[in-house]
PDB file of C-alpha atoms and ligand atoms in Angstrom:
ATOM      1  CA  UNK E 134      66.641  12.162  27.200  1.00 60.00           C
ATOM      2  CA  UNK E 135      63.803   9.539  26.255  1.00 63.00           C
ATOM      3  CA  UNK E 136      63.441   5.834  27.253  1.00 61.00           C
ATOM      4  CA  UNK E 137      64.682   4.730  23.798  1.00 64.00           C
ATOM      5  CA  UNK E 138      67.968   6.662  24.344  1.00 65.00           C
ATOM      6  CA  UNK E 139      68.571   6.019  27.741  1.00 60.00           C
ATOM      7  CA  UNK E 140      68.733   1.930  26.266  1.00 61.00           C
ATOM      8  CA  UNK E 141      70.828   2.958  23.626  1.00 62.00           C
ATOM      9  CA  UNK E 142      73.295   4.861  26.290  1.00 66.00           C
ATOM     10  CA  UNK E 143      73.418   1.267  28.262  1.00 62.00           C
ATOM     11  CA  UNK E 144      73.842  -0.645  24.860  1.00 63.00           C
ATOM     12  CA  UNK E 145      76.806   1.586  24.379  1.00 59.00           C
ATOM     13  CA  UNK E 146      75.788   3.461  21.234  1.00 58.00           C
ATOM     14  CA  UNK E 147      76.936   6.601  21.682  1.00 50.00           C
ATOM     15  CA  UNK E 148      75.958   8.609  19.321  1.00 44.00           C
ATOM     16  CA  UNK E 149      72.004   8.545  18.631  1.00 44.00           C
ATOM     17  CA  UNK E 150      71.174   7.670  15.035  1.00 45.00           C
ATOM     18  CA  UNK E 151      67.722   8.318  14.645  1.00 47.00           C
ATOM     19  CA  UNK E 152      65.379   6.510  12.198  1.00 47.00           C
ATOM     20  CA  UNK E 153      64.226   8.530   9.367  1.00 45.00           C
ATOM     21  CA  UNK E 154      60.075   8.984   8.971  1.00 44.00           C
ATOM     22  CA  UNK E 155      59.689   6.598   5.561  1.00 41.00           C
ATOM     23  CA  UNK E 156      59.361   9.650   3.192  1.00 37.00           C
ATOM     24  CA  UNK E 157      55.291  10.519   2.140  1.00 39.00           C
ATOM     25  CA  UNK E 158      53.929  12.549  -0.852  1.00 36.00           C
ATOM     26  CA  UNK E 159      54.198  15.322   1.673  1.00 34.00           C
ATOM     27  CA  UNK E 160      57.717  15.108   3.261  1.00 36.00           C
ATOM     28  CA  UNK E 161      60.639  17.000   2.896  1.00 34.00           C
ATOM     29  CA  UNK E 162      62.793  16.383  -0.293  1.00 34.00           C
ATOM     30  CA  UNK E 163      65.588  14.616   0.109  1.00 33.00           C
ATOM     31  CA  UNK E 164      68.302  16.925  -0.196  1.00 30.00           C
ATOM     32  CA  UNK E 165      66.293  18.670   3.258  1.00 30.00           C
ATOM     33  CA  UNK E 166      66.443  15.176   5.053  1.00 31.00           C
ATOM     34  CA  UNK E 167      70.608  14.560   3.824  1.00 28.00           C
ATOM     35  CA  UNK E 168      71.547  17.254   6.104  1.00 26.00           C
ATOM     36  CA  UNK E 169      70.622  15.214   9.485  1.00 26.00           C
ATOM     37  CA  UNK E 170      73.630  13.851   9.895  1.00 26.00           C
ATOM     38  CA  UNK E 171      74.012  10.371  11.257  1.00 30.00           C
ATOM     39  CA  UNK E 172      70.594   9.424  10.611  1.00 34.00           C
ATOM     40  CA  UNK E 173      69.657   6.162   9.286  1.00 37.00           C
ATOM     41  CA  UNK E 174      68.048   6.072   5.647  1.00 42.00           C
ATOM     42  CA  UNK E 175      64.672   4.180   5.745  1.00 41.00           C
ATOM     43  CA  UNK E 176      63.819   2.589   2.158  1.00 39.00           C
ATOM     44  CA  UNK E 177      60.976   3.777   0.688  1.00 41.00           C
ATOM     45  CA  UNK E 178      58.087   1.267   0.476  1.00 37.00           C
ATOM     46  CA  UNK E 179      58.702   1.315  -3.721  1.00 40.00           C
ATOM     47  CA  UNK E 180      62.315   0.180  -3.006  1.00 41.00           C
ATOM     48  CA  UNK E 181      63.795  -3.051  -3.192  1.00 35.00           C
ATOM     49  CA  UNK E 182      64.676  -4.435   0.329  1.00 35.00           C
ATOM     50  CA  UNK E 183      68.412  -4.145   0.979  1.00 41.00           C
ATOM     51  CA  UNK E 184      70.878  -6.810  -0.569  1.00 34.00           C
ATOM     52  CA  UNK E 185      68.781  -9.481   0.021  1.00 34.00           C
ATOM     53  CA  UNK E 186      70.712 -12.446  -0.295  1.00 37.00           C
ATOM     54  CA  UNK E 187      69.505 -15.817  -0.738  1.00 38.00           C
ATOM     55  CA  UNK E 188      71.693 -18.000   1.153  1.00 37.00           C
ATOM     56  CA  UNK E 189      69.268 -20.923   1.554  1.00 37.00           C
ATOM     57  CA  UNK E 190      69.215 -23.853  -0.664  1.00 32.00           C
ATOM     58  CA  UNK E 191      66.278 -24.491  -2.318  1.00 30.00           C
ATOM     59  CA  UNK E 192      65.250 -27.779  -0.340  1.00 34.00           C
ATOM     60  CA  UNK E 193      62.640 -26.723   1.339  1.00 34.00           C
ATOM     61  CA  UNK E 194      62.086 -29.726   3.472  1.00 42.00           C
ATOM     62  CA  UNK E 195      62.373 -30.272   7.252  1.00 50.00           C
ATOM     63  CA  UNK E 196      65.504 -33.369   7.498  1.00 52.00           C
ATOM     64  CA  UNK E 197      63.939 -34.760  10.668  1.00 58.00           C
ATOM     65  CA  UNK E 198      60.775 -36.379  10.226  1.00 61.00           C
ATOM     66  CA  UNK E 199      57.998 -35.650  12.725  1.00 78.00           C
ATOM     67  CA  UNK E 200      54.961 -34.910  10.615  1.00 71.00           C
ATOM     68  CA  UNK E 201      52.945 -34.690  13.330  1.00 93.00           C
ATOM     69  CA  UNK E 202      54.751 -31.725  14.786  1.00 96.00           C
ATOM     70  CA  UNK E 203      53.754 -29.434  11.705  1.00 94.00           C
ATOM     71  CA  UNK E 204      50.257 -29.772  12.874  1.00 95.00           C
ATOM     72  CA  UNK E 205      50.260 -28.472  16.286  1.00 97.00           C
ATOM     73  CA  UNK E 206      48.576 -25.511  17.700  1.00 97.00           C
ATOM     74  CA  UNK E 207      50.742 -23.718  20.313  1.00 98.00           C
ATOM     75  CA  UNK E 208      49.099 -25.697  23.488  1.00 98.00           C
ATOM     76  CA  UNK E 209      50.561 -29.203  22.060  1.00 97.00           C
ATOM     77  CA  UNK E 210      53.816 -28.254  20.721  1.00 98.00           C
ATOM     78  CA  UNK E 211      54.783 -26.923  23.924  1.00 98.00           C
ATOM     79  CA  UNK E 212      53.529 -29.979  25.436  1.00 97.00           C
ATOM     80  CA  UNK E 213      55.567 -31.733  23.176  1.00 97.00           C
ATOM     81  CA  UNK E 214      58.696 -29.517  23.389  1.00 98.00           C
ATOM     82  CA  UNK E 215      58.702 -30.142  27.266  1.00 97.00           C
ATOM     83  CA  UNK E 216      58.060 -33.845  27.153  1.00 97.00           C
ATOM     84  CA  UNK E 217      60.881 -33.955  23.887  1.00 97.00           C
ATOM     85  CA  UNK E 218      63.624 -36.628  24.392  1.00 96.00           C
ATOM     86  CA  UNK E 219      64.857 -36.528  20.674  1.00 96.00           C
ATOM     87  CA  UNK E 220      68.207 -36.174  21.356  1.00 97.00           C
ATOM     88  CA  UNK E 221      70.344 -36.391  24.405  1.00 97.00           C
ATOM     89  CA  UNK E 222      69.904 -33.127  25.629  1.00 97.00           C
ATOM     90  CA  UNK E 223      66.651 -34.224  27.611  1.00 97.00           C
ATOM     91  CA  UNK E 224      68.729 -35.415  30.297  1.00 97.00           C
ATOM     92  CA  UNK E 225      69.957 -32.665  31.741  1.00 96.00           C
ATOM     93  CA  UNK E 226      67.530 -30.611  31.487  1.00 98.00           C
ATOM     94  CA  UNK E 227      66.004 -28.814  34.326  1.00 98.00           C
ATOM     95  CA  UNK E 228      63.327 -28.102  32.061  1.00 98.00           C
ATOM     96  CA  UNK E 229      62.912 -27.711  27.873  1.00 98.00           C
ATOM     97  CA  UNK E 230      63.015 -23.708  27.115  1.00 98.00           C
ATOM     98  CA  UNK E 231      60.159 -23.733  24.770  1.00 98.00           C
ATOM     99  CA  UNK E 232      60.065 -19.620  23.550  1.00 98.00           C
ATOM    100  CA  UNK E 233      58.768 -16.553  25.130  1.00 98.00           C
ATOM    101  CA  UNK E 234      56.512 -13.569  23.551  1.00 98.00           C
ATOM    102  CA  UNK E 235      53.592 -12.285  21.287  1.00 98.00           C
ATOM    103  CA  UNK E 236      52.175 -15.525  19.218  1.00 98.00           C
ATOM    104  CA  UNK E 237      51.361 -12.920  16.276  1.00 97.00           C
ATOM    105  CA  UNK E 238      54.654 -11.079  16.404  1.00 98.00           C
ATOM    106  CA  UNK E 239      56.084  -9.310  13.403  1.00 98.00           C
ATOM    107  CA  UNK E 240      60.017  -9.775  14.818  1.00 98.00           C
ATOM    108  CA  UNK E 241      61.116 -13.290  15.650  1.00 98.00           C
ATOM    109  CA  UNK E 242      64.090 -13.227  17.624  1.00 98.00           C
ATOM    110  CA  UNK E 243      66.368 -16.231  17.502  1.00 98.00           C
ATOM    111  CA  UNK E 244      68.930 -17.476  20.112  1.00 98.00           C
ATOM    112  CA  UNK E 245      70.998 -20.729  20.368  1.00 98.00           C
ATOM    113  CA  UNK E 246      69.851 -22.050  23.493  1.00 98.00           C
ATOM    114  CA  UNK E 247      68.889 -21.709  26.919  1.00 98.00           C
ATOM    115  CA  UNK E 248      71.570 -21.647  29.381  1.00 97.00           C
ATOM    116  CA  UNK E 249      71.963 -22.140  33.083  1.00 97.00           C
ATOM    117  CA  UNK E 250      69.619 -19.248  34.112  1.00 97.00           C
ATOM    118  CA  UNK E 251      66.963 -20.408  31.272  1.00 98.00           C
ATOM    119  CA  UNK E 252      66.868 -23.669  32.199  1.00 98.00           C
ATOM    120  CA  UNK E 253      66.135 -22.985  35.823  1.00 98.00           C
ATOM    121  CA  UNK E 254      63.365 -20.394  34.587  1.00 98.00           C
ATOM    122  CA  UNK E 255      61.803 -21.946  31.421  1.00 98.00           C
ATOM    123  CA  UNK E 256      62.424 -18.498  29.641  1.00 98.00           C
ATOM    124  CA  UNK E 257      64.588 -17.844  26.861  1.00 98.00           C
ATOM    125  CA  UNK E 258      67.445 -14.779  27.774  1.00 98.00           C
ATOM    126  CA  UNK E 259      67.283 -14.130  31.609  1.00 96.00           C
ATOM    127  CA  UNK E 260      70.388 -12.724  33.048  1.00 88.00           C
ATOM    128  CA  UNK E 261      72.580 -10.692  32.364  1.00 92.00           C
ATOM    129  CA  UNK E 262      72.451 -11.292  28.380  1.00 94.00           C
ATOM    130  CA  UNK E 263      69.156 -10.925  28.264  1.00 96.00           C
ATOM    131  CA  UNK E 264      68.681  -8.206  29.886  1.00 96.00           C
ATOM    132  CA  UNK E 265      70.768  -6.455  27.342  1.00 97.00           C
ATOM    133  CA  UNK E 266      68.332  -8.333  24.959  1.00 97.00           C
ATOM    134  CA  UNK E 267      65.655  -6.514  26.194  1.00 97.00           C
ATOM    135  CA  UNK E 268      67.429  -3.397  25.785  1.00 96.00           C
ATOM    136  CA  UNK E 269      68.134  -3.805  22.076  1.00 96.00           C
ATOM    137  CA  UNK E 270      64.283  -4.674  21.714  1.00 97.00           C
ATOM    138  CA  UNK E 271      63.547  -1.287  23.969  1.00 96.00           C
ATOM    139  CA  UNK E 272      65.591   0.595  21.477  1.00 96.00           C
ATOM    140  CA  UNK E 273      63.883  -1.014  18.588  1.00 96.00           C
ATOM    141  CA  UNK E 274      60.212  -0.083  20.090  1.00 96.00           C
ATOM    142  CA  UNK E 275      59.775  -3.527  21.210  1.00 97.00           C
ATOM    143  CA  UNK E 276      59.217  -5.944  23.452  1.00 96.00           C
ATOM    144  CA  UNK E 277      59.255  -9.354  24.615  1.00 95.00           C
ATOM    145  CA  UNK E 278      55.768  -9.752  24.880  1.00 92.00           C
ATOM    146  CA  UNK E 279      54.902  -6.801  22.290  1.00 96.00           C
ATOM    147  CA  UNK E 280      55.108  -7.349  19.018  1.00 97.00           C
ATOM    148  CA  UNK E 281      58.389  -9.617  19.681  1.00 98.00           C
ATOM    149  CA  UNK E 282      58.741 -13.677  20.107  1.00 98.00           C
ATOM    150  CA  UNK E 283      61.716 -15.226  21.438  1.00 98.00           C
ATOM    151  CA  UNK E 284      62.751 -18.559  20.402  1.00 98.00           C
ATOM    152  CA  UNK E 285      65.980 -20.532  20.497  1.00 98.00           C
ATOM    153  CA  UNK E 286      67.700 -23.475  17.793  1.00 98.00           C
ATOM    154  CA  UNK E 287      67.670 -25.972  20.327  1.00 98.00           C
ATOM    155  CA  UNK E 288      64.911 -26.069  23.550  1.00 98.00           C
ATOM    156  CA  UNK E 289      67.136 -27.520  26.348  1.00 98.00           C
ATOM    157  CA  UNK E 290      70.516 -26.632  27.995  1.00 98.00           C
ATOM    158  CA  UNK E 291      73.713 -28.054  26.074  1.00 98.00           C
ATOM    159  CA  UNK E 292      76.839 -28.761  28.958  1.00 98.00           C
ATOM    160  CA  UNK E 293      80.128 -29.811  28.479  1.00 97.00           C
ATOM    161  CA  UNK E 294      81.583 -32.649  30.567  1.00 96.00           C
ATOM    162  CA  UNK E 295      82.111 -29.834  33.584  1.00 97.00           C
ATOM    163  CA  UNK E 296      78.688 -28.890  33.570  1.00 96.00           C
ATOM    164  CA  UNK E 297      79.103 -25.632  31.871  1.00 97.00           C
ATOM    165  CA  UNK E 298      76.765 -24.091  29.123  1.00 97.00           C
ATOM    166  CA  UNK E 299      78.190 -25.216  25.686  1.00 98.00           C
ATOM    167  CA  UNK E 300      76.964 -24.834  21.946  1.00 97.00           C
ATOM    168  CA  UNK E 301      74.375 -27.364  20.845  1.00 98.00           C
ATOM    169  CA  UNK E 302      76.261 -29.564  17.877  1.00 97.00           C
ATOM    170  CA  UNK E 303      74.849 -30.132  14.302  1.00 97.00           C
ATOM    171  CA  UNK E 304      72.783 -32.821  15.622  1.00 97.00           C
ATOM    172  CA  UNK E 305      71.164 -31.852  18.579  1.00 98.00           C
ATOM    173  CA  UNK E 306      70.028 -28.350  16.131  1.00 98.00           C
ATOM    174  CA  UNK E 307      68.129 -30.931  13.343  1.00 97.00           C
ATOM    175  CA  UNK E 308      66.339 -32.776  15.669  1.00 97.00           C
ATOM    176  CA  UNK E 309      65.095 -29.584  17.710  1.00 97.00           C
ATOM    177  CA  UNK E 310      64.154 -28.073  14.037  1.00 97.00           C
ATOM    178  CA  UNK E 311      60.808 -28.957  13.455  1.00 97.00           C
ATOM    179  CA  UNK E 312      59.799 -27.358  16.869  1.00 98.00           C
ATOM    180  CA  UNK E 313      61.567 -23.854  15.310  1.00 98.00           C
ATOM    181  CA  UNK E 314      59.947 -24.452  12.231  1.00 98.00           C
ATOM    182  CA  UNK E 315      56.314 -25.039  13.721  1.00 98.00           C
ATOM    183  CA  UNK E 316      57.187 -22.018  15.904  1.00 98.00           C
ATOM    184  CA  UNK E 317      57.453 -20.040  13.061  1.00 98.00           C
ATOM    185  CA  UNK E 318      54.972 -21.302  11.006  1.00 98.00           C
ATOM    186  CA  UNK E 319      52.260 -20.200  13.686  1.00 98.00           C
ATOM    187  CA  UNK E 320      53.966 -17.180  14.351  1.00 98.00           C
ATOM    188  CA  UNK E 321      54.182 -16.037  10.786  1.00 98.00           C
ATOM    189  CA  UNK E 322      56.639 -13.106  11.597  1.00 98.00           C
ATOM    190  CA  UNK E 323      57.746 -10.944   8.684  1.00 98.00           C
ATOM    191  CA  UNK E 324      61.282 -10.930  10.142  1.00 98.00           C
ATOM    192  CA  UNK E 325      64.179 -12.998  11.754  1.00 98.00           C
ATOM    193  CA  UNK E 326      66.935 -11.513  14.026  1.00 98.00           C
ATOM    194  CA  UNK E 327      69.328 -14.306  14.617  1.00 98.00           C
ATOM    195  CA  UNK E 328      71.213 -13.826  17.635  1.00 98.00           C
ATOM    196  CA  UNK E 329      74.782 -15.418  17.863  1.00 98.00           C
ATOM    197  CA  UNK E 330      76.378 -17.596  15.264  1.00 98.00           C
ATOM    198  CA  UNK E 331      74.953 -20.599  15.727  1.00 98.00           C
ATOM    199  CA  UNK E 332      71.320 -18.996  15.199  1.00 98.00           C
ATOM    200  CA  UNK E 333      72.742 -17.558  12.124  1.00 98.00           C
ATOM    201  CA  UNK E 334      74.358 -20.502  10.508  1.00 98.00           C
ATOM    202  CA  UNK E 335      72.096 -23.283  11.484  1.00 98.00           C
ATOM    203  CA  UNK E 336      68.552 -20.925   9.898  1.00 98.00           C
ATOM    204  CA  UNK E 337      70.794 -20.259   6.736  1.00 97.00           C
ATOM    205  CA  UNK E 338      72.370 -23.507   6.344  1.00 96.00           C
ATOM    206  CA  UNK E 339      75.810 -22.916   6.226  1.00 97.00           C
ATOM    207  CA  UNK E 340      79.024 -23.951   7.551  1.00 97.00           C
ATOM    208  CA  UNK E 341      78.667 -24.023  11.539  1.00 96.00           C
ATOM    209  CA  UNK E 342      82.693 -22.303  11.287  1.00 96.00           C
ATOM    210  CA  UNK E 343      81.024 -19.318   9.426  1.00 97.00           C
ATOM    211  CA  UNK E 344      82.177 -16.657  11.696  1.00 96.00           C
ATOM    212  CA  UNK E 345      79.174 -13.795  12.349  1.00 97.00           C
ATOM    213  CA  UNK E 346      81.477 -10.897  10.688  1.00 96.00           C
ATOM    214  CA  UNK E 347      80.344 -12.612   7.094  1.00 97.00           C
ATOM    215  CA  UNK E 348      77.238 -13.205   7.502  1.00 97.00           C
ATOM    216  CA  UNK E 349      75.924  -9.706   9.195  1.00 97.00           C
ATOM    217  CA  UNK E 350      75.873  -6.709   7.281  1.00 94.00           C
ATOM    218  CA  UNK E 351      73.290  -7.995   4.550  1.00 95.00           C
ATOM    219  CA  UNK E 352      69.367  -9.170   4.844  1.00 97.00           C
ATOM    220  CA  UNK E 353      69.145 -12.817   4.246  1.00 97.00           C
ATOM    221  CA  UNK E 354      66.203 -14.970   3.219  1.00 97.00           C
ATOM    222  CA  UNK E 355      65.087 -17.697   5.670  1.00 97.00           C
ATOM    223  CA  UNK E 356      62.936 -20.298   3.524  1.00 95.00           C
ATOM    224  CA  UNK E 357      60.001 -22.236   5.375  1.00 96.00           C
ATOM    225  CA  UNK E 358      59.578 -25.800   4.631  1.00 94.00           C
ATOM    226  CA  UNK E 359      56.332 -24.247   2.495  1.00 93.00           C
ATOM    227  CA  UNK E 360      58.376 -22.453   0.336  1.00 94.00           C
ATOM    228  CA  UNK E 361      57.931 -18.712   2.103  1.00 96.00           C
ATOM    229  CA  UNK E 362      60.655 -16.339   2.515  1.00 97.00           C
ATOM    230  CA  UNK E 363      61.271 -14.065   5.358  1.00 98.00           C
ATOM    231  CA  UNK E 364      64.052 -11.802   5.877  1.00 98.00           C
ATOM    232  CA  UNK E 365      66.626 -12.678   7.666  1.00 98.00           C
ATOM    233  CA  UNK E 366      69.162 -10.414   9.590  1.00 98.00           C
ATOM    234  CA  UNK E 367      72.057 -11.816  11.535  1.00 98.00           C
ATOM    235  CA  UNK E 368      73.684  -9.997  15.264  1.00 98.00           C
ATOM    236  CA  UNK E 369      75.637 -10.640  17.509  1.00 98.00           C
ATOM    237  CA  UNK E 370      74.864 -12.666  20.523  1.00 98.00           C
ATOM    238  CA  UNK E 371      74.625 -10.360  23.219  1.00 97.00           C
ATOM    239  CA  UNK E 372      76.932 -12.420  25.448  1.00 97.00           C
ATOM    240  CA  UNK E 373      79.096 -11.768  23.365  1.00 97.00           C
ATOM    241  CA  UNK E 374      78.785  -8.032  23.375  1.00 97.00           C
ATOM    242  CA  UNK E 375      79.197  -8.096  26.999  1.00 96.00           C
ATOM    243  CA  UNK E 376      82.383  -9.350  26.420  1.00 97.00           C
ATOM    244  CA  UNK E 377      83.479  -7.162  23.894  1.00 96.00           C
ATOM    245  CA  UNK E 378      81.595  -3.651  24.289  1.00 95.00           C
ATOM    246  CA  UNK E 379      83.061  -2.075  20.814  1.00 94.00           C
ATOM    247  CA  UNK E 380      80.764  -4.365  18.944  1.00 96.00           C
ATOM    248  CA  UNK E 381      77.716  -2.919  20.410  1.00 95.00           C
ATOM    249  CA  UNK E 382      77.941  -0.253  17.962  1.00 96.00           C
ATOM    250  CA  UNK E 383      77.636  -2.733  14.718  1.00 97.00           C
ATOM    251  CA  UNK E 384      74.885  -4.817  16.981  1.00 97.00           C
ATOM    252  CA  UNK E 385      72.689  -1.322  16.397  1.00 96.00           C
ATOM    253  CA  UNK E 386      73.331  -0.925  12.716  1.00 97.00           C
ATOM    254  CA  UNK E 387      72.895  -4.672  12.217  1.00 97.00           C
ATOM    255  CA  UNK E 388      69.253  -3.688  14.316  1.00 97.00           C
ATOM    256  CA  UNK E 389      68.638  -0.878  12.156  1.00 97.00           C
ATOM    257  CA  UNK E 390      69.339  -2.855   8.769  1.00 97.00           C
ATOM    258  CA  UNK E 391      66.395  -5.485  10.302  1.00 98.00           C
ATOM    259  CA  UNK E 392      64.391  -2.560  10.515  1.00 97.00           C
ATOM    260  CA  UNK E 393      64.832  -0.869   7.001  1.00 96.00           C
ATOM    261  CA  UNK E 394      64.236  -4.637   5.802  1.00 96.00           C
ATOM    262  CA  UNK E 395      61.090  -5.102   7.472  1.00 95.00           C
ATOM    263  CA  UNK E 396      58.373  -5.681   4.541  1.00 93.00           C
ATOM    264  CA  UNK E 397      55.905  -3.329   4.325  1.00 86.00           C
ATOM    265  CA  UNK E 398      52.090  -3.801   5.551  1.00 70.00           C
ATOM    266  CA  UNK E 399      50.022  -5.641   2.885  1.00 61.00           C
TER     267      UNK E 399
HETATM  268  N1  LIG C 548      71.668 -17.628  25.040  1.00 54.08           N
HETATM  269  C1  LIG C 548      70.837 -18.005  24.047  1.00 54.08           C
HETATM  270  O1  LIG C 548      71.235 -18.113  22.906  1.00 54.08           O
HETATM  271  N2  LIG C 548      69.569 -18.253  24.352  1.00 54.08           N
HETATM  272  C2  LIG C 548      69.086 -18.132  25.578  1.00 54.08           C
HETATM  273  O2  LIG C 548      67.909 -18.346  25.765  1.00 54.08           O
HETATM  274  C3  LIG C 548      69.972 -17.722  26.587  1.00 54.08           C
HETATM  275  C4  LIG C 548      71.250 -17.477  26.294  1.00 54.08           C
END
């Protein structure tokens, strides 16, 4: 058994699927490749990208002004991200959660926020959710500091009144977006995994209730405040798929579709 499937065995995936070759000039036709059963179909390159659907409004313009963030090489906006008191969140912080990975990665990877363990560490996904994290990135040929950048919507741990990890509101989001948005403007990835709900709804802009089970399935767009598009797939968080193992299984194809939508190489 390789690496890749041991970390699908611990994700749960049961049965291997196994990614396709993109077909060459030179491959087998496809009517030789149908018969591998339970494989996963790679687009050609000449194909349109799966159902892309445009879910962002056109408005492509940050709503929290801090034009000076949009400037920043990665030095100062992590400077600025751990010396940040635009919302209320600063003051609990242990420390702001700033991202972890390769500056130049092709895969963005994006959470809701750092929790207990994050906020102790200063790394985004430690514990036990991110160590399943790691293992969908394994099975994907990644990793965190290979070709993969993890980032969150907000920077710093969000608590409820008992001191346990909550979900940052509509508020606390906007004013941490210009940090995402520089993140990803120096980045430049060519795609966007958001993890959880409240990654997916706050990148595409639509109602916070949106529950996941609409919105994965499809490739989005993401829009940058420039006017780019990047694809966009949404997963599930993988706290949640802790909690409920079944979904592992739709966590992979929602892993695979991000990979079939990955834009070619210029
Ligand atoms: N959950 C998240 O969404 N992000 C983290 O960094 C940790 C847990």
């Amino acid at each position: 058994m390789s690496q890749r499937d041991n970390y699908l065995k611990e994700m749960g995936v049961g049965v291997i699927w196994k990614l396709r070759e993109r077909p060459s000039a030179t491959s087998a036709p496809e009517a030789e490749q149908a018969d591998l059963a339970g494989t996963i179909d790679i687009p050609s390159m000449d194909e349109m990208p799966p159902c892309f659907d445009d879910m962002v409004g056109t408005e492509a313009v940050s709503t929290v002004a801090m034009p000076e963030v949009s400037g920043m090489d990665w030095k100062a906006l992590e400077e600025t991200i751990r010396q940040c008191r635009a919302c209320g969140l600063c003051q609990g912080r242990t420390q702001a959660v700033p991202g972890v990975g390769d500056p130049h990665a092709e895969w963005l990877f994006i959470g809701e926020g750092p929790g207990y363990f994050e906020d102790q560490q200063g790394e985004p996904f430690v514990g036990a959710s991110g160590k399943l994290l790691d293992n969908m990135l394994m099975a994907m040929g990644l990793q965190r500091g290979s070709n993969a950048y993890i980032a969150n919507i907000v920077k710093c741990r969000a608590t409820d009144a008992s001191g346990k990890d909550r979900p940052p509101t509509v508020d606390e989001a906007q004013a941490c977006q210009p940090y995402l948005e520089r993140q990803i403007a120096l980045i430049q990835p060519k795609i966007i995994v958001a993890v959880g709900r409240v990654a997916a709804t706050t990148l595409l802009r639509t109602d916070p209730q949106t529950s996941l089970a609409v919105l994965r399935g499809k490739a989005h767009l993401y829009r940058t405040p420039d006017g780019k598009v990047i694809p966009l797939v949404a997963t599930y968080h993988p706290a949640y798929l802790l909690r409920q193992l079944s979904e592992k299984r739709k966590a992979w194809e929602d892993l695979c579709l991000a990979m079939r939508s990955l834009p070619s190489q210029d």
